[in-house]
Short mmCIF file of C-alpha atoms in Angstrom, two decimals:
data_model
loop_
_atom_site.label_atom_id
_atom_site.label_comp_id
_atom_site.label_asym_id
_atom_site.label_seq_id
_atom_site.Cartn_x
_atom_site.Cartn_y
_atom_site.Cartn_z
CA MET D 1 105.14 90.74 74.97
CA LYS D 2 108.01 90.99 77.46
CA PRO D 3 107.43 92.58 80.86
CA THR D 4 109.06 96.00 81.15
CA ARG D 5 109.67 98.34 84.01
CA ASP D 6 110.03 102.03 83.15
CA PRO D 7 109.14 104.83 85.57
CA ARG D 8 108.71 107.25 82.65
CA VAL D 9 105.72 105.30 81.31
CA THR D 10 102.53 107.42 81.37
CA LEU D 11 98.86 106.52 81.38
CA ASP D 12 98.75 107.31 77.67
CA ASP D 13 101.47 104.72 77.02
CA LEU D 14 99.56 102.07 79.02
CA VAL D 15 96.29 102.78 77.10
CA GLU D 16 98.10 102.54 73.77
CA VAL D 17 99.60 99.13 74.64
CA LEU D 18 96.18 97.89 75.82
CA LEU D 19 94.38 99.03 72.70
CA ASP D 20 97.10 97.78 70.31
CA LYS D 21 98.31 94.50 71.85
CA GLY D 22 96.37 93.83 75.00
CA ALA D 23 97.53 92.42 78.30
CA VAL D 24 96.82 89.18 80.31
CA LEU D 25 96.48 89.52 84.06
CA HIS D 26 97.31 86.60 86.42
CA LEU D 27 96.55 87.63 89.99
CA ASP D 28 96.62 85.62 93.26
CA LEU D 29 95.76 87.80 96.20
CA ILE D 30 95.27 86.86 99.90
CA ILE D 31 93.86 89.49 102.28
CA SER D 32 94.95 88.81 105.87
CA VAL D 33 94.08 90.43 109.18
CA ALA D 34 96.57 89.92 112.07
CA ASP D 35 98.37 87.40 109.88
CA ILE D 36 95.20 85.38 109.57
CA PRO D 37 94.20 84.83 105.89
CA LEU D 38 90.53 85.80 105.43
CA ILE D 39 89.89 86.40 101.70
CA GLY D 40 91.45 84.79 98.65
CA VAL D 41 91.26 86.23 95.15
CA ASN D 42 92.27 84.24 92.03
CA LEU D 43 91.97 86.33 88.87
CA ARG D 44 92.69 85.49 85.22
CA ALA D 45 91.73 88.27 82.84
CA ALA D 46 92.46 89.54 79.33
CA VAL D 47 92.34 93.33 78.78
CA ALA D 48 92.48 94.78 75.26
CA GLY D 49 90.89 97.10 72.79
CA MET D 50 87.76 95.65 71.13
CA GLU D 51 89.45 95.38 67.74
CA THR D 52 92.25 93.24 69.28
CA MET D 53 89.62 91.17 71.17
CA LEU D 54 87.72 90.45 67.95
CA GLU D 55 90.87 89.62 66.02
CA HIS D 56 91.61 86.88 68.56
CA GLY D 57 88.13 85.52 68.54
CA MET D 58 87.04 86.87 71.90
CA MET D 59 83.72 88.61 72.79
CA ARG D 60 82.35 88.18 69.28
CA GLN D 61 78.89 87.03 70.38
CA TRP D 62 78.64 89.94 72.85
CA ASP D 63 79.74 92.39 70.16
CA GLU D 64 77.22 91.08 67.61
CA HIS D 65 74.33 91.16 70.16
CA THR D 66 75.31 94.66 71.29
CA ARG D 67 75.49 95.98 67.72
CA ALA D 68 72.13 94.42 66.89
CA TRP D 69 70.57 96.07 69.95
CA VAL D 70 72.06 99.43 69.07
CA GLU D 71 70.85 99.17 65.45
CA GLY D 72 67.37 98.27 66.58
CA SER D 73 67.26 101.20 69.00
CA SER D 74 68.52 103.55 66.26
CA ALA D 75 65.87 102.35 63.84
CA ARG D 76 63.11 102.96 66.47
CA ARG D 77 64.45 106.45 67.11
CA ASP D 78 65.17 107.55 63.55
CA LEU D 79 62.56 105.72 61.46
CA ASP D 80 59.34 106.14 63.44
CA LEU D 81 58.48 102.48 62.94
CA ARG D 82 54.83 101.74 61.99
CA ASP D 83 52.63 99.60 64.25
CA GLY D 84 53.86 96.02 63.96
CA GLU D 85 56.86 96.99 61.79
CA ARG D 86 60.08 95.09 62.65
CA HIS D 87 63.64 96.30 62.11
CA VAL D 88 65.71 93.86 60.03
CA ALA D 89 69.10 95.50 59.24
CA GLN D 90 70.83 98.86 58.66
CA MET D 91 74.14 99.87 57.20
CA HIS D 92 75.98 102.87 55.86
CA GLY D 93 74.98 103.68 52.31
CA GLY D 94 73.44 106.27 50.04
CA HIS D 95 71.13 107.08 47.12
CA LEU D 96 72.04 108.34 43.70
CA LEU D 97 69.85 111.39 42.93
CA GLU D 98 69.14 111.45 39.19
CA GLU D 99 67.31 114.52 37.90
CA GLY D 100 67.84 115.02 34.15
CA VAL D 101 71.55 115.51 33.51
CA TYR D 102 72.22 116.14 37.19
CA THR D 103 73.38 113.17 39.26
CA ALA D 104 74.85 113.19 42.78
CA TRP D 105 75.40 110.57 45.55
CA ARG D 106 73.67 111.47 48.76
CA PRO D 107 75.16 109.59 51.72
CA GLY D 108 73.13 108.34 54.57
CA THR D 109 71.99 105.15 56.35
CA VAL D 110 70.10 102.33 54.63
CA PHE D 111 67.34 100.87 56.87
CA LEU D 112 65.57 97.65 56.02
CA THR D 113 62.43 96.56 57.86
CA ASP D 114 59.92 93.83 57.17
CA GLN D 115 57.76 96.45 55.38
CA ARG D 116 59.98 98.90 53.62
CA LEU D 117 63.43 100.03 52.52
CA VAL D 118 64.55 103.55 53.51
CA VAL D 119 67.66 105.64 52.93
CA LEU D 120 67.79 108.24 55.65
CA ARG D 121 70.08 111.19 56.40
CA ARG D 122 70.17 112.01 60.10
CA ASP D 123 71.58 115.56 60.10
CA PRO D 124 69.66 117.47 58.86
CA ARG D 125 67.00 114.70 59.00
CA GLU D 126 65.70 113.81 55.53
CA VAL D 127 64.35 110.70 53.94
CA LEU D 128 66.48 110.49 50.76
CA TRP D 129 64.58 107.53 49.23
CA GLU D 130 61.86 105.15 50.42
CA ALA D 131 59.77 102.26 49.03
CA ASP D 132 57.50 99.61 50.43
CA LEU D 133 58.91 96.10 49.93
CA SER D 134 55.64 95.19 48.22
CA ALA D 135 56.51 97.73 45.49
CA VAL D 136 59.95 96.28 44.71
CA ARG D 137 59.90 94.27 41.54
CA ALA D 138 63.56 93.40 40.94
CA VAL D 139 66.95 93.73 42.65
CA ARG D 140 70.35 93.34 40.98
CA PRO D 141 73.90 94.23 41.94
CA GLU D 142 75.90 96.43 39.57
CA THR D 143 79.67 96.91 39.60
CA GLU D 144 81.18 100.27 38.64
CA ARG D 145 84.47 102.08 39.10
CA SER D 146 84.65 104.69 41.81
CA ALA D 147 86.32 108.05 41.28
CA GLY D 148 89.56 106.54 42.63
CA GLY D 149 89.39 103.64 40.20
CA ALA D 150 88.40 100.95 42.74
CA PRO D 151 85.48 98.62 41.89
CA ARG D 152 82.27 99.32 43.80
CA THR D 153 79.12 97.18 43.87
CA ARG D 154 75.85 99.10 43.88
CA VAL D 155 72.28 97.82 44.20
CA ARG D 156 69.81 98.61 41.44
CA LEU D 157 66.15 98.34 42.29
CA GLU D 158 63.12 98.34 39.98
CA VAL D 159 59.91 99.46 41.69
CA GLU D 160 56.26 99.37 40.79
CA GLY D 161 55.34 101.74 38.03
CA GLY D 162 58.63 101.36 36.11
CA GLY D 163 60.79 103.48 38.41
CA THR D 164 64.36 102.57 39.30
CA ALA D 165 66.76 103.56 42.07
CA LEU D 166 70.51 103.02 42.58
CA LEU D 167 71.70 102.57 46.15
CA SER D 168 75.12 102.16 47.71
CA ALA D 169 75.52 99.96 50.81
CA ALA D 170 78.37 98.90 53.07
CA ASP D 171 77.54 95.26 52.32
CA PRO D 172 75.63 95.17 49.01
CA ALA D 173 75.60 91.37 48.81
CA ALA D 174 74.00 91.08 52.20
CA LEU D 175 71.42 93.80 51.34
CA CYS D 176 70.48 91.89 48.10
CA GLU D 177 70.09 88.64 50.06
CA LEU D 178 67.96 90.26 52.77
CA LEU D 179 65.71 91.87 50.07
CA ASP D 180 65.32 88.48 48.37
CA ARG D 181 64.21 86.95 51.69
CA GLY D 182 61.68 89.67 52.27
CA ARG D 183 60.50 89.61 48.64
CA PRO D 184 61.29 86.06 47.24
CA GLY D 185 62.02 86.13 43.61
CA VAL D 186 63.19 89.78 43.22
CA LEU D 187 66.86 88.74 42.89
CA GLY D 188 67.63 87.66 39.35
CA GLU D 189 68.56 84.06 38.56
CA GLU D 190 71.99 85.17 37.34
CA VAL D 191 73.00 86.26 40.91
CA ARG D 192 71.29 83.44 42.86
CA PRO D 193 73.14 80.65 44.54
CA GLY D 194 74.49 78.38 41.83
CA ALA D 195 75.73 81.47 39.97
CA ALA D 196 77.58 84.51 41.10
CA GLN D 197 76.42 84.42 44.75
CA GLN D 198 77.49 80.79 45.32
CA VAL D 199 79.70 80.76 48.39
CA LEU D 200 82.93 78.84 47.87
CA ALA D 201 84.50 79.68 51.26
CA GLU D 202 83.43 81.88 54.19
CA GLY D 203 84.81 82.42 57.65
CA HIS D 204 87.34 84.22 59.79
CA LEU D 205 90.44 85.68 57.99
CA TRP D 206 93.18 88.05 58.88
CA TYR D 207 94.08 90.70 56.35
CA GLN D 208 97.50 92.38 56.29
CA GLU D 209 96.39 95.93 55.65
CA PRO D 210 99.00 98.25 54.11
CA ARG D 211 99.63 101.39 56.22
CA ARG D 212 102.15 104.26 56.14
CA ASP D 213 103.81 103.10 59.31
CA GLY D 214 103.96 99.45 58.13
CA PRO D 215 101.50 96.62 57.40
CA LEU D 216 99.05 95.63 60.18
CA TRP D 217 97.25 92.35 60.60
CA ARG D 218 93.48 92.84 61.13
CA GLY D 219 90.82 90.21 61.85
CA GLY D 220 87.58 89.99 60.08
CA THR D 221 85.37 87.83 57.81
CA GLY D 222 86.17 86.71 54.32
CA ARG D 223 83.67 85.59 51.74
CA LEU D 224 84.69 83.91 48.44
CA THR D 225 82.17 83.53 45.60
CA PRO D 226 82.67 83.01 41.89
CA GLY D 227 82.38 86.78 41.70
CA GLY D 228 85.48 87.37 43.81
CA LEU D 229 86.76 87.80 47.38
CA VAL D 230 85.43 90.29 49.97
CA TRP D 231 86.99 90.94 53.39
CA LYS D 232 85.49 93.14 56.14
CA SER D 233 86.41 93.86 59.70
CA PRO D 234 83.50 94.04 62.21
CA LEU D 235 84.69 97.55 63.07
CA ASP D 236 84.55 98.84 59.53
CA ALA D 237 81.51 100.37 57.79
CA ARG D 238 82.42 98.83 54.45
CA PRO D 239 84.65 96.07 53.18
CA ALA D 240 88.40 97.00 53.21
CA LEU D 241 89.17 94.47 50.50
CA ALA D 242 87.02 93.67 47.41
CA LEU D 243 88.78 91.70 44.73
CA PRO D 244 86.73 90.69 41.61
CA ALA D 245 87.49 87.18 40.37
CA ASP D 246 89.12 88.44 37.12
CA ASP D 247 91.54 90.50 39.29
CA LEU D 248 93.10 87.28 40.80
CA LEU D 249 96.21 85.91 39.09
CA GLY D 250 97.22 83.17 41.49
CA VAL D 251 97.56 82.20 45.16
CA GLY D 252 100.30 80.64 47.25
CA GLN D 253 100.93 79.54 50.84
CA VAL D 254 104.10 80.82 52.36
CA ALA D 255 106.04 80.04 55.54
CA GLY D 256 105.33 83.17 57.57
CA ARG D 257 103.96 84.17 60.96
CA SER D 258 100.53 85.63 61.46
CA PRO D 259 97.92 85.86 64.18
CA GLY D 260 96.69 82.50 62.91
CA GLY D 261 100.05 80.84 63.72
CA GLU D 262 103.14 79.72 61.78
CA GLY D 263 102.60 78.83 58.13
CA THR D 264 99.09 80.14 57.85
CA VAL D 265 99.85 83.03 55.45
CA LEU D 266 98.32 83.06 51.96
CA GLU D 267 99.68 85.42 49.27
CA LEU D 268 97.30 86.49 46.49
CA ARG D 269 98.73 87.84 43.29
CA THR D 270 96.40 90.46 41.74
CA HIS D 271 96.25 92.85 38.77
CA SER D 272 95.31 95.95 40.73
CA LEU D 273 96.87 95.61 44.17
CA GLY D 274 99.94 93.49 43.54
CA VAL D 275 100.48 90.92 46.34
CA VAL D 276 97.80 90.73 49.06
CA ALA D 277 98.55 88.77 52.25
CA LEU D 278 95.81 86.91 54.16
CA ALA D 279 95.95 84.42 57.04
CA ALA D 280 93.56 81.69 58.21
CA THR D 281 93.49 79.02 60.86
CA ASP D 282 92.42 76.66 58.04
CA PRO D 283 94.58 77.81 55.16
CA ALA D 284 94.32 74.55 53.26
CA HIS D 285 90.56 75.09 52.67
CA TRP D 286 90.97 78.65 51.57
CA LEU D 287 93.95 77.70 49.35
CA ALA D 288 91.93 74.99 47.66
CA SER D 289 88.96 77.24 47.05
CA LEU D 290 91.08 80.11 45.68
CA ARG D 291 93.06 77.80 43.43
CA GLU D 292 89.81 76.26 42.01
CA LEU D 293 88.40 79.74 41.44
CA THR D 294 91.49 80.96 39.52
CA GLU D 295 91.78 77.71 37.49
CA ARG D 296 88.03 77.65 36.66
CA ARG D 297 88.17 81.31 35.69
CA ALA D 298 91.09 80.56 33.34
CA THR D 299 89.15 77.77 31.65
CA GLY D 300 85.80 79.54 31.68
CA GLN D 301 84.09 76.94 33.88
CA ALA D 302 81.77 77.49 36.89
CA ALA D 303 83.41 77.08 40.27
CA SER D 304 82.08 74.81 42.98
CA PRO D 305 82.70 74.82 46.71
CA ALA D 306 85.89 73.06 47.70
CA PRO D 307 85.58 70.31 50.38
CA ALA D 308 86.74 71.25 53.88
CA LEU D 309 90.41 70.40 54.34
CA PRO D 310 92.43 69.97 57.52
CA SER D 311 94.68 72.70 58.78
CA ALA D 312 98.00 73.24 57.05
CA SER D 313 99.92 72.49 60.18
CA GLY D 314 100.69 69.00 58.88
CA ALA D 315 101.37 67.72 55.37
CA THR D 316 100.57 70.88 53.41
CA PRO D 317 103.76 72.14 51.62
CA ALA D 318 105.26 75.41 52.79
CA THR D 319 104.72 76.99 49.38
CA THR D 320 102.10 76.16 46.78
CA THR D 321 101.16 78.43 43.85
CA ALA D 322 98.36 78.32 41.34
CA HIS D 323 98.81 80.01 37.97
#
C-alpha cells in the first residue's frame, strides 16, 4: 500500500480499506509541558478486518478460543444441557425428513455433546432429530450431487432398533471423526485412517476464489486425503472448495505472486472447475502430495503421506506438472 492524501476520503472509505487490506501504524509520540518532555509513547499496531488478520496468520488462537466459547454458550442456551453433559462441537447442518414418498431437507444446527447428537432449529425452536450416542450403531459418509450439481458429503447414521438418519454438516469429515471418538468403532473400516480418511497433507492454504469483480485470495485450511481436497475459511460455515480425487487431472507450480510470497502458487487442473489456484508457504510439500495422489489414482494404488519438503523458495523449478 502506498500512502495517499485525499481530502475527499470519507469514513466509509477508511473502513473499507481497513477491512479489505488493513493498515500498519508506527507512532512515536512525546507529550511535553513547557517544552519539558514528560510522557513518551511508542506504538506499533496492525489494524485490519478479522478475515484479513486470519489470512496473514494473526489472532488465530484468539479467534479459535472466542469461537469455542461462543459455541459453548450457545449450546448451554439452546440445548438445555443435562446435568454433567458437556458440549463437544456444533456446526451448521440439517436433517433429511423421510416420510413415505415425501423427503425434504430441514436446515438447522448440529450439536454434539458427550451424551447425544441433536439437530436443532432455533426459530421457531424445534428439535429436528435427536439420538443418544449410546444408541448410534454405525456412521458412514455418503457423497451425492446437490441440486446445482456440486458433490456434497452427507452423514448416514444407523441407530438402535434398525432406524437410519441422513444429516448434512458444514464439516462432515470432522463430525464423523468426533462421533467415532465418542463411540469408538461406529465409523466403518473403509473410511478409517489407512483408507479414505488418511491425511496426506493438511495446513494453511490460500484459495483464489472466483468472484464477479475479479478473483480474491482467501486464507483458510486445506485437507488432502485419498478421497480428495477440501478447503475452508475459518469465516465460512461450510467448505468453499471440495474436490473429489477423481476430479483432479494434474497439478503444477507456477511463478506467480500470492499472499504466501513469490512462486508459491499451485494450479490444479480439474474436470468440473477448470483451473483452481492455491498458494502455500510450503508449496513443495503440497505439490508432492497432490502429485502422488493423482499418480496413484491413475494406477489404482493407495496413496501414502508425502514426506515434508522444504519451501519452494530454493531449488524447486518454477513450473512442474503431473499428468
